[in-house]
């Protein structure tokens, strides 16, 4: 049985490399050892799996069938061995996460600090971006976004309560220009808008009236991709801006900004940690997911 498993591992290495020398380097053995192990496997199964020439290595028809049959099983065995090893291991390594710039509760709250304290062998690499892209292709382990923009094939775990967006302005601006009474009144006001990149149109401000969603295409006097600048400009009286109530709340509490049109701004599902479905998740990612779920029950749940 052990010889069969070793022979299958050698066969897989040869099938992937299509070269005996490269397969040997990958396995840490000599070229002749690869050839001998493969020959013993072929003798046991009773059929040639590889066609060898002086210049190339090709799988036979039987070899192709054998490859497609054993590769998933070998992958499962390797994952099982890794899982057992990790049961005795501490989560460690670099965990790369991409986070939306408006995920205030994830970025500013105690979640990340608590996770680092609980898993000191894990290092976090966090990229703040509002671009939408394939996190797997880009090399990230996970992301944090609003639930409505996450792909359906991802696993998602909530990291915030429901969210709301609303317009906001300084008392000085409102004294000077008055309060808008309906979202369409915003087109007559100085607005401070947002867009993720210079080559995209400014974000259209979204509202709901009588259970129907609609948006308003304001003509911003100032447009930026930085929420901090939007808030600073609004506090200085430059106009009305638009964003997450959670982000604006400290400014509301201090009286620097005033929420507007709240009757047109119902709540919606909040932010989620999302990651790809895999048979076996890396231990470092499982540690983060487990911590987030515990945090959710303690801090986010009712």
PDB file of C-alpha atoms in Angstrom:
ATOM      1  CA  UNK A   1       0.000   0.000   0.000  1.00  0.00           C
ATOM      2  CA  UNK A   2       2.784   2.461   0.920  1.00  0.00           C
ATOM      3  CA  UNK A   3       4.591   1.641  -2.345  1.00  0.00           C
ATOM      4  CA  UNK A   4       1.373   2.326  -4.260  1.00  0.00           C
ATOM      5  CA  UNK A   5       0.955   5.730  -2.605  1.00  0.00           C
ATOM      6  CA  UNK A   6       4.579   6.646  -3.255  1.00  0.00           C
ATOM      7  CA  UNK A   7       4.259   5.499  -6.854  1.00  0.00           C
ATOM      8  CA  UNK A   8       1.094   7.540  -7.348  1.00  0.00           C
ATOM      9  CA  UNK A   9       2.822  10.636  -5.936  1.00  0.00           C
ATOM     10  CA  UNK A  10       5.671  10.117  -8.391  1.00  0.00           C
ATOM     11  CA  UNK A  11       3.218   9.604 -11.252  1.00  0.00           C
ATOM     12  CA  UNK A  12       1.404  12.854 -10.389  1.00  0.00           C
ATOM     13  CA  UNK A  13       4.693  14.758 -10.297  1.00  0.00           C
ATOM     14  CA  UNK A  14       5.657  13.377 -13.710  1.00  0.00           C
ATOM     15  CA  UNK A  15       2.189  14.096 -15.126  1.00  0.00           C
ATOM     16  CA  UNK A  16       2.354  17.703 -13.963  1.00  0.00           C
ATOM     17  CA  UNK A  17       5.973  18.365 -14.951  1.00  0.00           C
ATOM     18  CA  UNK A  18       6.029  16.180 -18.099  1.00  0.00           C
ATOM     19  CA  UNK A  19       9.694  15.732 -17.319  1.00  0.00           C
ATOM     20  CA  UNK A  20      11.470  13.136 -15.154  1.00  0.00           C
ATOM     21  CA  UNK A  21      14.219  15.483 -14.018  1.00  0.00           C
ATOM     22  CA  UNK A  22      11.823  18.251 -13.006  1.00  0.00           C
ATOM     23  CA  UNK A  23       9.603  15.733 -11.246  1.00  0.00           C
ATOM     24  CA  UNK A  24      12.621  14.470  -9.316  1.00  0.00           C
ATOM     25  CA  UNK A  25      13.581  18.012  -8.284  1.00  0.00           C
ATOM     26  CA  UNK A  26      10.057  18.618  -7.062  1.00  0.00           C
ATOM     27  CA  UNK A  27      10.109  15.392  -5.038  1.00  0.00           C
ATOM     28  CA  UNK A  28      13.695  15.748  -3.873  1.00  0.00           C
ATOM     29  CA  UNK A  29      14.889  12.505  -5.507  1.00  0.00           C
ATOM     30  CA  UNK A  30      17.022  11.579  -8.481  1.00  0.00           C
ATOM     31  CA  UNK A  31      15.762  11.120 -12.044  1.00  0.00           C
ATOM     32  CA  UNK A  32      16.517   7.413 -11.894  1.00  0.00           C
ATOM     33  CA  UNK A  33      14.533   7.065  -8.656  1.00  0.00           C
ATOM     34  CA  UNK A  34      11.534   8.645 -10.404  1.00  0.00           C
ATOM     35  CA  UNK A  35      11.874   6.259 -13.331  1.00  0.00           C
ATOM     36  CA  UNK A  36      12.142   3.209 -11.084  1.00  0.00           C
ATOM     37  CA  UNK A  37       9.167   4.198  -8.900  1.00  0.00           C
ATOM     38  CA  UNK A  38       7.036   4.812 -11.967  1.00  0.00           C
ATOM     39  CA  UNK A  39       8.060   1.495 -13.483  1.00  0.00           C
ATOM     40  CA  UNK A  40       7.059  -0.358 -10.296  1.00  0.00           C
ATOM     41  CA  UNK A  41       3.658   1.367 -10.344  1.00  0.00           C
ATOM     42  CA  UNK A  42       3.115   0.420 -13.996  1.00  0.00           C
ATOM     43  CA  UNK A  43       4.080  -3.182 -13.213  1.00  0.00           C
ATOM     44  CA  UNK A  44       1.494  -3.320 -10.420  1.00  0.00           C
ATOM     45  CA  UNK A  45      -1.358  -1.814 -12.458  1.00  0.00           C
ATOM     46  CA  UNK A  46      -0.378  -3.883 -15.490  1.00  0.00           C
ATOM     47  CA  UNK A  47      -0.425  -1.105 -18.072  1.00  0.00           C
ATOM     48  CA  UNK A  48       1.880   1.653 -19.299  1.00  0.00           C
ATOM     49  CA  UNK A  49       0.904   5.030 -17.897  1.00  0.00           C
ATOM     50  CA  UNK A  50       3.645   7.147 -19.459  1.00  0.00           C
ATOM     51  CA  UNK A  51       5.144   7.133 -22.927  1.00  0.00           C
ATOM     52  CA  UNK A  52       8.811   8.046 -22.705  1.00  0.00           C
ATOM     53  CA  UNK A  53      11.047   9.355 -25.482  1.00  0.00           C
ATOM     54  CA  UNK A  54      14.486  10.904 -25.331  1.00  0.00           C
ATOM     55  CA  UNK A  55      12.962  14.383 -25.659  1.00  0.00           C
ATOM     56  CA  UNK A  56       9.526  14.267 -24.072  1.00  0.00           C
ATOM     57  CA  UNK A  57       7.159  12.525 -21.694  1.00  0.00           C
ATOM     58  CA  UNK A  58       3.504  11.951 -22.583  1.00  0.00           C
ATOM     59  CA  UNK A  59       0.680  10.211 -20.769  1.00  0.00           C
ATOM     60  CA  UNK A  60      -0.869   7.224 -22.443  1.00  0.00           C
ATOM     61  CA  UNK A  61      -4.638   6.955 -22.724  1.00  0.00           C
ATOM     62  CA  UNK A  62      -4.587   4.775 -19.605  1.00  0.00           C
ATOM     63  CA  UNK A  63      -2.355   7.367 -17.929  1.00  0.00           C
ATOM     64  CA  UNK A  64      -4.833  10.161 -18.667  1.00  0.00           C
ATOM     65  CA  UNK A  65      -7.679   8.118 -17.161  1.00  0.00           C
ATOM     66  CA  UNK A  66      -5.547   7.199 -14.145  1.00  0.00           C
ATOM     67  CA  UNK A  67      -4.573  10.861 -13.630  1.00  0.00           C
ATOM     68  CA  UNK A  68      -8.168  12.123 -13.630  1.00  0.00           C
ATOM     69  CA  UNK A  69      -9.184   9.348 -11.248  1.00  0.00           C
ATOM     70  CA  UNK A  70      -6.457   9.571  -8.620  1.00  0.00           C
ATOM     71  CA  UNK A  71      -5.726  13.320  -8.568  1.00  0.00           C
ATOM     72  CA  UNK A  72      -8.832  14.317  -6.525  1.00  0.00           C
ATOM     73  CA  UNK A  73      -8.229  11.482  -4.062  1.00  0.00           C
ATOM     74  CA  UNK A  74      -4.587  12.396  -3.554  1.00  0.00           C
ATOM     75  CA  UNK A  75      -5.599  16.026  -3.025  1.00  0.00           C
ATOM     76  CA  UNK A  76      -8.060  14.925  -0.344  1.00  0.00           C
ATOM     77  CA  UNK A  77      -5.405  12.789   1.367  1.00  0.00           C
ATOM     78  CA  UNK A  78      -2.970  15.703   1.386  1.00  0.00           C
ATOM     79  CA  UNK A  79      -5.610  18.038   2.785  1.00  0.00           C
ATOM     80  CA  UNK A  80      -6.501  15.479   5.473  1.00  0.00           C
ATOM     81  CA  UNK A  81      -2.837  15.203   6.499  1.00  0.00           C
ATOM     82  CA  UNK A  82      -2.537  19.007   6.607  1.00  0.00           C
ATOM     83  CA  UNK A  83      -5.724  19.302   8.645  1.00  0.00           C
ATOM     84  CA  UNK A  84      -4.462  16.821  11.230  1.00  0.00           C
ATOM     85  CA  UNK A  85      -1.155  18.652  11.449  1.00  0.00           C
ATOM     86  CA  UNK A  86      -2.923  21.963  11.925  1.00  0.00           C
ATOM     87  CA  UNK A  87      -4.968  20.581  14.805  1.00  0.00           C
ATOM     88  CA  UNK A  88      -1.804  20.817  16.884  1.00  0.00           C
ATOM     89  CA  UNK A  89      -0.554  24.026  15.278  1.00  0.00           C
ATOM     90  CA  UNK A  90      -1.108  27.690  16.098  1.00  0.00           C
ATOM     91  CA  UNK A  91      -2.571  29.904  13.376  1.00  0.00           C
ATOM     92  CA  UNK A  92       0.264  31.800  11.744  1.00  0.00           C
ATOM     93  CA  UNK A  93       1.368  33.487   8.572  1.00  0.00           C
ATOM     94  CA  UNK A  94       0.379  36.535   6.515  1.00  0.00           C
ATOM     95  CA  UNK A  95      -3.356  37.118   6.078  1.00  0.00           C
ATOM     96  CA  UNK A  96      -4.179  39.480   3.199  1.00  0.00           C
ATOM     97  CA  UNK A  97      -7.541  41.267   3.363  1.00  0.00           C
ATOM     98  CA  UNK A  98      -9.081  43.912   1.113  1.00  0.00           C
ATOM     99  CA  UNK A  99     -11.535  46.232   2.871  1.00  0.00           C
ATOM    100  CA  UNK A 100     -13.962  48.863   1.627  1.00  0.00           C
ATOM    101  CA  UNK A 101     -13.009  52.356   2.770  1.00  0.00           C
ATOM    102  CA  UNK A 102     -16.449  52.865   4.331  1.00  0.00           C
ATOM    103  CA  UNK A 103     -16.372  49.699   6.471  1.00  0.00           C
ATOM    104  CA  UNK A 104     -16.038  51.840   9.561  1.00  0.00           C
ATOM    105  CA  UNK A 105     -17.074  49.210  12.119  1.00  0.00           C
ATOM    106  CA  UNK A 106     -14.481  46.729  10.812  1.00  0.00           C
ATOM    107  CA  UNK A 107     -11.619  49.197  10.449  1.00  0.00           C
ATOM    108  CA  UNK A 108     -12.121  51.345  13.545  1.00  0.00           C
ATOM    109  CA  UNK A 109     -13.707  49.001  16.051  1.00  0.00           C
ATOM    110  CA  UNK A 110     -12.188  46.463  18.439  1.00  0.00           C
ATOM    111  CA  UNK A 111     -12.512  43.481  16.099  1.00  0.00           C
ATOM    112  CA  UNK A 112      -9.070  43.674  14.483  1.00  0.00           C
ATOM    113  CA  UNK A 113      -7.296  44.573  17.712  1.00  0.00           C
ATOM    114  CA  UNK A 114      -8.965  41.643  19.461  1.00  0.00           C
ATOM    115  CA  UNK A 115      -8.013  39.283  16.653  1.00  0.00           C
ATOM    116  CA  UNK A 116      -4.340  40.294  16.732  1.00  0.00           C
ATOM    117  CA  UNK A 117      -4.292  39.770  20.488  1.00  0.00           C
ATOM    118  CA  UNK A 118      -5.934  36.334  20.154  1.00  0.00           C
ATOM    119  CA  UNK A 119      -3.679  35.205  17.273  1.00  0.00           C
ATOM    120  CA  UNK A 120      -0.283  36.886  17.740  1.00  0.00           C
ATOM    121  CA  UNK A 121       1.429  34.662  15.146  1.00  0.00           C
ATOM    122  CA  UNK A 122      -0.769  36.011  12.336  1.00  0.00           C
ATOM    123  CA  UNK A 123       0.274  39.190  10.529  1.00  0.00           C
ATOM    124  CA  UNK A 124      -2.415  41.228   8.785  1.00  0.00           C
ATOM    125  CA  UNK A 125      -1.897  42.956   5.434  1.00  0.00           C
ATOM    126  CA  UNK A 126      -4.953  45.169   4.871  1.00  0.00           C
ATOM    127  CA  UNK A 127      -5.574  46.990   1.600  1.00  0.00           C
ATOM    128  CA  UNK A 128      -8.208  49.727   1.701  1.00  0.00           C
ATOM    129  CA  UNK A 129      -9.881  50.034  -1.703  1.00  0.00           C
ATOM    130  CA  UNK A 130     -13.317  50.511  -3.203  1.00  0.00           C
ATOM    131  CA  UNK A 131     -12.412  48.801  -6.473  1.00  0.00           C
ATOM    132  CA  UNK A 132     -14.338  45.610  -7.226  1.00  0.00           C
ATOM    133  CA  UNK A 133     -12.211  42.676  -8.389  1.00  0.00           C
ATOM    134  CA  UNK A 134     -11.634  38.939  -7.987  1.00  0.00           C
ATOM    135  CA  UNK A 135      -9.953  38.637  -4.582  1.00  0.00           C
ATOM    136  CA  UNK A 136      -8.671  35.124  -5.359  1.00  0.00           C
ATOM    137  CA  UNK A 137      -7.004  36.212  -8.587  1.00  0.00           C
ATOM    138  CA  UNK A 138      -5.515  39.230  -6.814  1.00  0.00           C
ATOM    139  CA  UNK A 139      -4.003  37.056  -4.083  1.00  0.00           C
ATOM    140  CA  UNK A 140      -6.192  38.074  -1.140  1.00  0.00           C
ATOM    141  CA  UNK A 141      -7.423  35.621   1.474  1.00  0.00           C
ATOM    142  CA  UNK A 142     -10.648  37.511   2.187  1.00  0.00           C
ATOM    143  CA  UNK A 143     -12.440  40.821   1.772  1.00  0.00           C
ATOM    144  CA  UNK A 144     -14.905  43.070   3.586  1.00  0.00           C
ATOM    145  CA  UNK A 145     -17.689  44.681   1.537  1.00  0.00           C
ATOM    146  CA  UNK A 146     -21.357  45.529   1.673  1.00  0.00           C
ATOM    147  CA  UNK A 147     -23.378  42.347   1.330  1.00  0.00           C
ATOM    148  CA  UNK A 148     -25.188  43.527  -1.801  1.00  0.00           C
ATOM    149  CA  UNK A 149     -21.996  43.620  -3.905  1.00  0.00           C
ATOM    150  CA  UNK A 150     -20.513  40.260  -2.856  1.00  0.00           C
ATOM    151  CA  UNK A 151     -20.560  37.458  -5.436  1.00  0.00           C
ATOM    152  CA  UNK A 152     -23.054  34.674  -4.750  1.00  0.00           C
ATOM    153  CA  UNK A 153     -20.397  31.934  -4.812  1.00  0.00           C
ATOM    154  CA  UNK A 154     -18.573  33.438  -1.814  1.00  0.00           C
ATOM    155  CA  UNK A 155     -19.077  32.580   1.851  1.00  0.00           C
ATOM    156  CA  UNK A 156     -20.089  35.723   3.781  1.00  0.00           C
ATOM    157  CA  UNK A 157     -20.053  36.390   7.546  1.00  0.00           C
ATOM    158  CA  UNK A 158     -21.565  39.625   8.928  1.00  0.00           C
ATOM    159  CA  UNK A 159     -19.172  42.047  10.618  1.00  0.00           C
ATOM    160  CA  UNK A 160     -21.591  44.916  11.247  1.00  0.00           C
ATOM    161  CA  UNK A 161     -25.171  45.754  12.049  1.00  0.00           C
ATOM    162  CA  UNK A 162     -27.527  47.049   9.369  1.00  0.00           C
ATOM    163  CA  UNK A 163     -26.270  50.242   7.771  1.00  0.00           C
ATOM    164  CA  UNK A 164     -27.850  53.492   6.569  1.00  0.00           C
ATOM    165  CA  UNK A 165     -26.654  56.215   4.238  1.00  0.00           C
ATOM    166  CA  UNK A 166     -27.839  59.809   4.400  1.00  0.00           C
ATOM    167  CA  UNK A 167     -26.859  63.314   3.313  1.00  0.00           C
ATOM    168  CA  UNK A 168     -25.183  65.562   5.866  1.00  0.00           C
ATOM    169  CA  UNK A 169     -24.159  69.202   6.072  1.00  0.00           C
ATOM    170  CA  UNK A 170     -22.830  71.681   8.605  1.00  0.00           C
ATOM    171  CA  UNK A 171     -25.179  73.975  10.540  1.00  0.00           C
ATOM    172  CA  UNK A 172     -23.436  76.963   8.921  1.00  0.00           C
ATOM    173  CA  UNK A 173     -24.194  75.707   5.406  1.00  0.00           C
ATOM    174  CA  UNK A 174     -27.833  74.985   6.281  1.00  0.00           C
ATOM    175  CA  UNK A 175     -28.246  78.449   7.820  1.00  0.00           C
ATOM    176  CA  UNK A 176     -26.941  79.925   4.587  1.00  0.00           C
ATOM    177  CA  UNK A 177     -28.696  77.711   2.015  1.00  0.00           C
ATOM    178  CA  UNK A 178     -31.578  76.088   3.862  1.00  0.00           C
ATOM    179  CA  UNK A 179     -32.612  72.432   4.357  1.00  0.00           C
ATOM    180  CA  UNK A 180     -33.556  70.229   1.391  1.00  0.00           C
ATOM    181  CA  UNK A 181     -37.056  68.787   1.893  1.00  0.00           C
ATOM    182  CA  UNK A 182     -36.879  66.091  -0.778  1.00  0.00           C
ATOM    183  CA  UNK A 183     -33.887  64.292  -2.337  1.00  0.00           C
ATOM    184  CA  UNK A 184     -34.505  66.011  -5.675  1.00  0.00           C
ATOM    185  CA  UNK A 185     -33.927  69.361  -3.945  1.00  0.00           C
ATOM    186  CA  UNK A 186     -30.263  68.334  -3.703  1.00  0.00           C
ATOM    187  CA  UNK A 187     -29.791  69.318  -7.340  1.00  0.00           C
ATOM    188  CA  UNK A 188     -30.172  72.950  -6.241  1.00  0.00           C
ATOM    189  CA  UNK A 189     -27.507  72.645  -3.533  1.00  0.00           C
ATOM    190  CA  UNK A 190     -23.713  72.602  -3.471  1.00  0.00           C
ATOM    191  CA  UNK A 191     -22.794  68.924  -3.088  1.00  0.00           C
ATOM    192  CA  UNK A 192     -19.626  67.061  -2.197  1.00  0.00           C
ATOM    193  CA  UNK A 193     -19.557  63.781  -4.133  1.00  0.00           C
ATOM    194  CA  UNK A 194     -17.581  60.564  -4.268  1.00  0.00           C
ATOM    195  CA  UNK A 195     -16.215  58.367  -7.003  1.00  0.00           C
ATOM    196  CA  UNK A 196     -13.739  55.484  -6.695  1.00  0.00           C
ATOM    197  CA  UNK A 197     -11.521  56.505  -9.648  1.00  0.00           C
ATOM    198  CA  UNK A 198     -11.057  59.506 -11.952  1.00  0.00           C
ATOM    199  CA  UNK A 199     -12.416  57.507 -14.911  1.00  0.00           C
ATOM    200  CA  UNK A 200     -15.797  56.811 -13.256  1.00  0.00           C
ATOM    201  CA  UNK A 201     -18.877  58.994 -12.875  1.00  0.00           C
ATOM    202  CA  UNK A 202     -19.702  60.383  -9.419  1.00  0.00           C
ATOM    203  CA  UNK A 203     -21.753  58.056  -7.236  1.00  0.00           C
ATOM    204  CA  UNK A 204     -25.511  58.605  -7.582  1.00  0.00           C
ATOM    205  CA  UNK A 205     -27.091  59.200  -4.169  1.00  0.00           C
ATOM    206  CA  UNK A 206     -29.630  56.496  -3.356  1.00  0.00           C
ATOM    207  CA  UNK A 207     -32.969  56.934  -1.574  1.00  0.00           C
ATOM    208  CA  UNK A 208     -36.295  55.192  -0.986  1.00  0.00           C
ATOM    209  CA  UNK A 209     -39.794  56.675  -1.126  1.00  0.00           C
ATOM    210  CA  UNK A 210     -43.019  54.688  -0.631  1.00  0.00           C
ATOM    211  CA  UNK A 211     -40.996  51.444  -0.750  1.00  0.00           C
ATOM    212  CA  UNK A 212     -39.544  52.370  -4.142  1.00  0.00           C
ATOM    213  CA  UNK A 213     -35.815  52.920  -4.606  1.00  0.00           C
ATOM    214  CA  UNK A 214     -34.507  55.787  -6.710  1.00  0.00           C
ATOM    215  CA  UNK A 215     -31.307  57.760  -7.051  1.00  0.00           C
ATOM    216  CA  UNK A 216     -30.353  61.364  -7.614  1.00  0.00           C
ATOM    217  CA  UNK A 217     -27.503  62.361  -9.913  1.00  0.00           C
ATOM    218  CA  UNK A 218     -26.181  65.406  -8.074  1.00  0.00           C
ATOM    219  CA  UNK A 219     -23.712  67.711  -9.825  1.00  0.00           C
ATOM    220  CA  UNK A 220     -20.949  67.899  -7.185  1.00  0.00           C
ATOM    221  CA  UNK A 221     -19.057  71.122  -6.650  1.00  0.00           C
ATOM    222  CA  UNK A 222     -16.315  68.894  -5.219  1.00  0.00           C
ATOM    223  CA  UNK A 223     -15.660  65.253  -6.129  1.00  0.00           C
ATOM    224  CA  UNK A 224     -13.098  63.026  -4.409  1.00  0.00           C
ATOM    225  CA  UNK A 225     -12.356  59.387  -3.638  1.00  0.00           C
ATOM    226  CA  UNK A 226     -11.547  60.142   0.002  1.00  0.00           C
ATOM    227  CA  UNK A 227     -14.321  60.093   2.602  1.00  0.00           C
ATOM    228  CA  UNK A 228     -12.152  62.033   5.047  1.00  0.00           C
ATOM    229  CA  UNK A 229     -11.920  64.954   2.632  1.00  0.00           C
ATOM    230  CA  UNK A 230     -15.672  64.797   1.994  1.00  0.00           C
ATOM    231  CA  UNK A 231     -16.316  65.119   5.727  1.00  0.00           C
ATOM    232  CA  UNK A 232     -13.782  67.917   6.218  1.00  0.00           C
ATOM    233  CA  UNK A 233     -15.262  69.909   3.335  1.00  0.00           C
ATOM    234  CA  UNK A 234     -18.786  69.423   4.684  1.00  0.00           C
ATOM    235  CA  UNK A 235     -17.750  70.460   8.201  1.00  0.00           C
ATOM    236  CA  UNK A 236     -16.175  73.589   6.702  1.00  0.00           C
ATOM    237  CA  UNK A 237     -19.522  74.519   5.128  1.00  0.00           C
ATOM    238  CA  UNK A 238     -18.642  73.755   1.499  1.00  0.00           C
ATOM    239  CA  UNK A 239     -21.835  71.804   0.853  1.00  0.00           C
ATOM    240  CA  UNK A 240     -23.877  68.676   1.460  1.00  0.00           C
ATOM    241  CA  UNK A 241     -22.142  65.316   1.369  1.00  0.00           C
ATOM    242  CA  UNK A 242     -23.439  61.742   1.444  1.00  0.00           C
ATOM    243  CA  UNK A 243     -22.216  58.635   3.240  1.00  0.00           C
ATOM    244  CA  UNK A 244     -22.691  56.082   5.970  1.00  0.00           C
ATOM    245  CA  UNK A 245     -24.454  57.224   9.122  1.00  0.00           C
ATOM    246  CA  UNK A 246     -21.949  55.109  11.072  1.00  0.00           C
ATOM    247  CA  UNK A 247     -19.107  57.186   9.618  1.00  0.00           C
ATOM    248  CA  UNK A 248     -20.875  60.486  10.246  1.00  0.00           C
ATOM    249  CA  UNK A 249     -22.119  59.659  13.777  1.00  0.00           C
ATOM    250  CA  UNK A 250     -19.202  61.223  15.744  1.00  0.00           C
ATOM    251  CA  UNK A 251     -19.725  64.473  13.783  1.00  0.00           C
ATOM    252  CA  UNK A 252     -23.467  64.326  14.453  1.00  0.00           C
ATOM    253  CA  UNK A 253     -22.795  63.808  18.153  1.00  0.00           C
ATOM    254  CA  UNK A 254     -20.511  66.860  18.268  1.00  0.00           C
ATOM    255  CA  UNK A 255     -22.913  69.018  16.258  1.00  0.00           C
ATOM    256  CA  UNK A 256     -20.412  69.520  13.415  1.00  0.00           C
ATOM    257  CA  UNK A 257     -22.765  67.897  10.896  1.00  0.00           C
ATOM    258  CA  UNK A 258     -26.537  67.537  10.701  1.00  0.00           C
ATOM    259  CA  UNK A 259     -28.283  64.479   9.158  1.00  0.00           C
ATOM    260  CA  UNK A 260     -30.701  65.268   6.329  1.00  0.00           C
ATOM    261  CA  UNK A 261     -33.620  63.554   4.565  1.00  0.00           C
ATOM    262  CA  UNK A 262     -33.632  60.650   7.026  1.00  0.00           C
ATOM    263  CA  UNK A 263     -37.182  59.642   6.084  1.00  0.00           C
ATOM    264  CA  UNK A 264     -35.822  58.703   2.655  1.00  0.00           C
ATOM    265  CA  UNK A 265     -32.904  56.657   4.038  1.00  0.00           C
ATOM    266  CA  UNK A 266     -33.998  53.218   5.335  1.00  0.00           C
ATOM    267  CA  UNK A 267     -31.497  50.652   6.642  1.00  0.00           C
ATOM    268  CA  UNK A 268     -29.990  47.899   4.475  1.00  0.00           C
ATOM    269  CA  UNK A 269     -27.750  44.843   5.111  1.00  0.00           C
ATOM    270  CA  UNK A 270     -24.335  45.845   6.378  1.00  0.00           C
ATOM    271  CA  UNK A 271     -20.749  44.697   5.855  1.00  0.00           C
ATOM    272  CA  UNK A 272     -19.599  41.114   5.512  1.00  0.00           C
ATOM    273  CA  UNK A 273     -16.293  39.303   5.649  1.00  0.00           C
ATOM    274  CA  UNK A 274     -16.284  37.153   2.515  1.00  0.00           C
ATOM    275  CA  UNK A 275     -13.966  34.467   1.176  1.00  0.00           C
ATOM    276  CA  UNK A 276     -14.015  31.715  -1.481  1.00  0.00           C
ATOM    277  CA  UNK A 277     -15.519  28.296  -0.920  1.00  0.00           C
ATOM    278  CA  UNK A 278     -12.803  25.677  -0.534  1.00  0.00           C
ATOM    279  CA  UNK A 279     -12.776  22.143   0.796  1.00  0.00           C
ATOM    280  CA  UNK A 280     -10.103  23.162   3.288  1.00  0.00           C
ATOM    281  CA  UNK A 281      -9.579  26.726   4.379  1.00  0.00           C
ATOM    282  CA  UNK A 282      -6.107  27.842   5.537  1.00  0.00           C
ATOM    283  CA  UNK A 283      -5.800  27.755   9.310  1.00  0.00           C
ATOM    284  CA  UNK A 284      -5.065  31.499   9.472  1.00  0.00           C
ATOM    285  CA  UNK A 285      -8.308  32.280   7.619  1.00  0.00           C
ATOM    286  CA  UNK A 286     -10.337  29.852   9.718  1.00  0.00           C
ATOM    287  CA  UNK A 287      -9.000  31.600  12.823  1.00  0.00           C
ATOM    288  CA  UNK A 288     -10.249  34.963  11.542  1.00  0.00           C
ATOM    289  CA  UNK A 289     -13.651  33.566  10.542  1.00  0.00           C
ATOM    290  CA  UNK A 290     -14.099  31.898  13.941  1.00  0.00           C
ATOM    291  CA  UNK A 291     -13.127  35.110  15.730  1.00  0.00           C
ATOM    292  CA  UNK A 292     -15.516  37.195  13.602  1.00  0.00           C
ATOM    293  CA  UNK A 293     -18.389  34.812  14.332  1.00  0.00           C
ATOM    294  CA  UNK A 294     -17.738  34.985  18.067  1.00  0.00           C
ATOM    295  CA  UNK A 295     -17.459  38.761  17.857  1.00  0.00           C
ATOM    296  CA  UNK A 296     -20.706  38.883  15.898  1.00  0.00           C
ATOM    297  CA  UNK A 297     -22.586  36.981  18.581  1.00  0.00           C
ATOM    298  CA  UNK A 298     -21.098  39.143  21.332  1.00  0.00           C
ATOM    299  CA  UNK A 299     -21.161  42.599  19.755  1.00  0.00           C
ATOM    300  CA  UNK A 300     -23.392  42.614  16.678  1.00  0.00           C
ATOM    301  CA  UNK A 301     -26.193  40.265  17.622  1.00  0.00           C
ATOM    302  CA  UNK A 302     -29.326  41.416  19.432  1.00  0.00           C
TER     303      UNK A 302
END
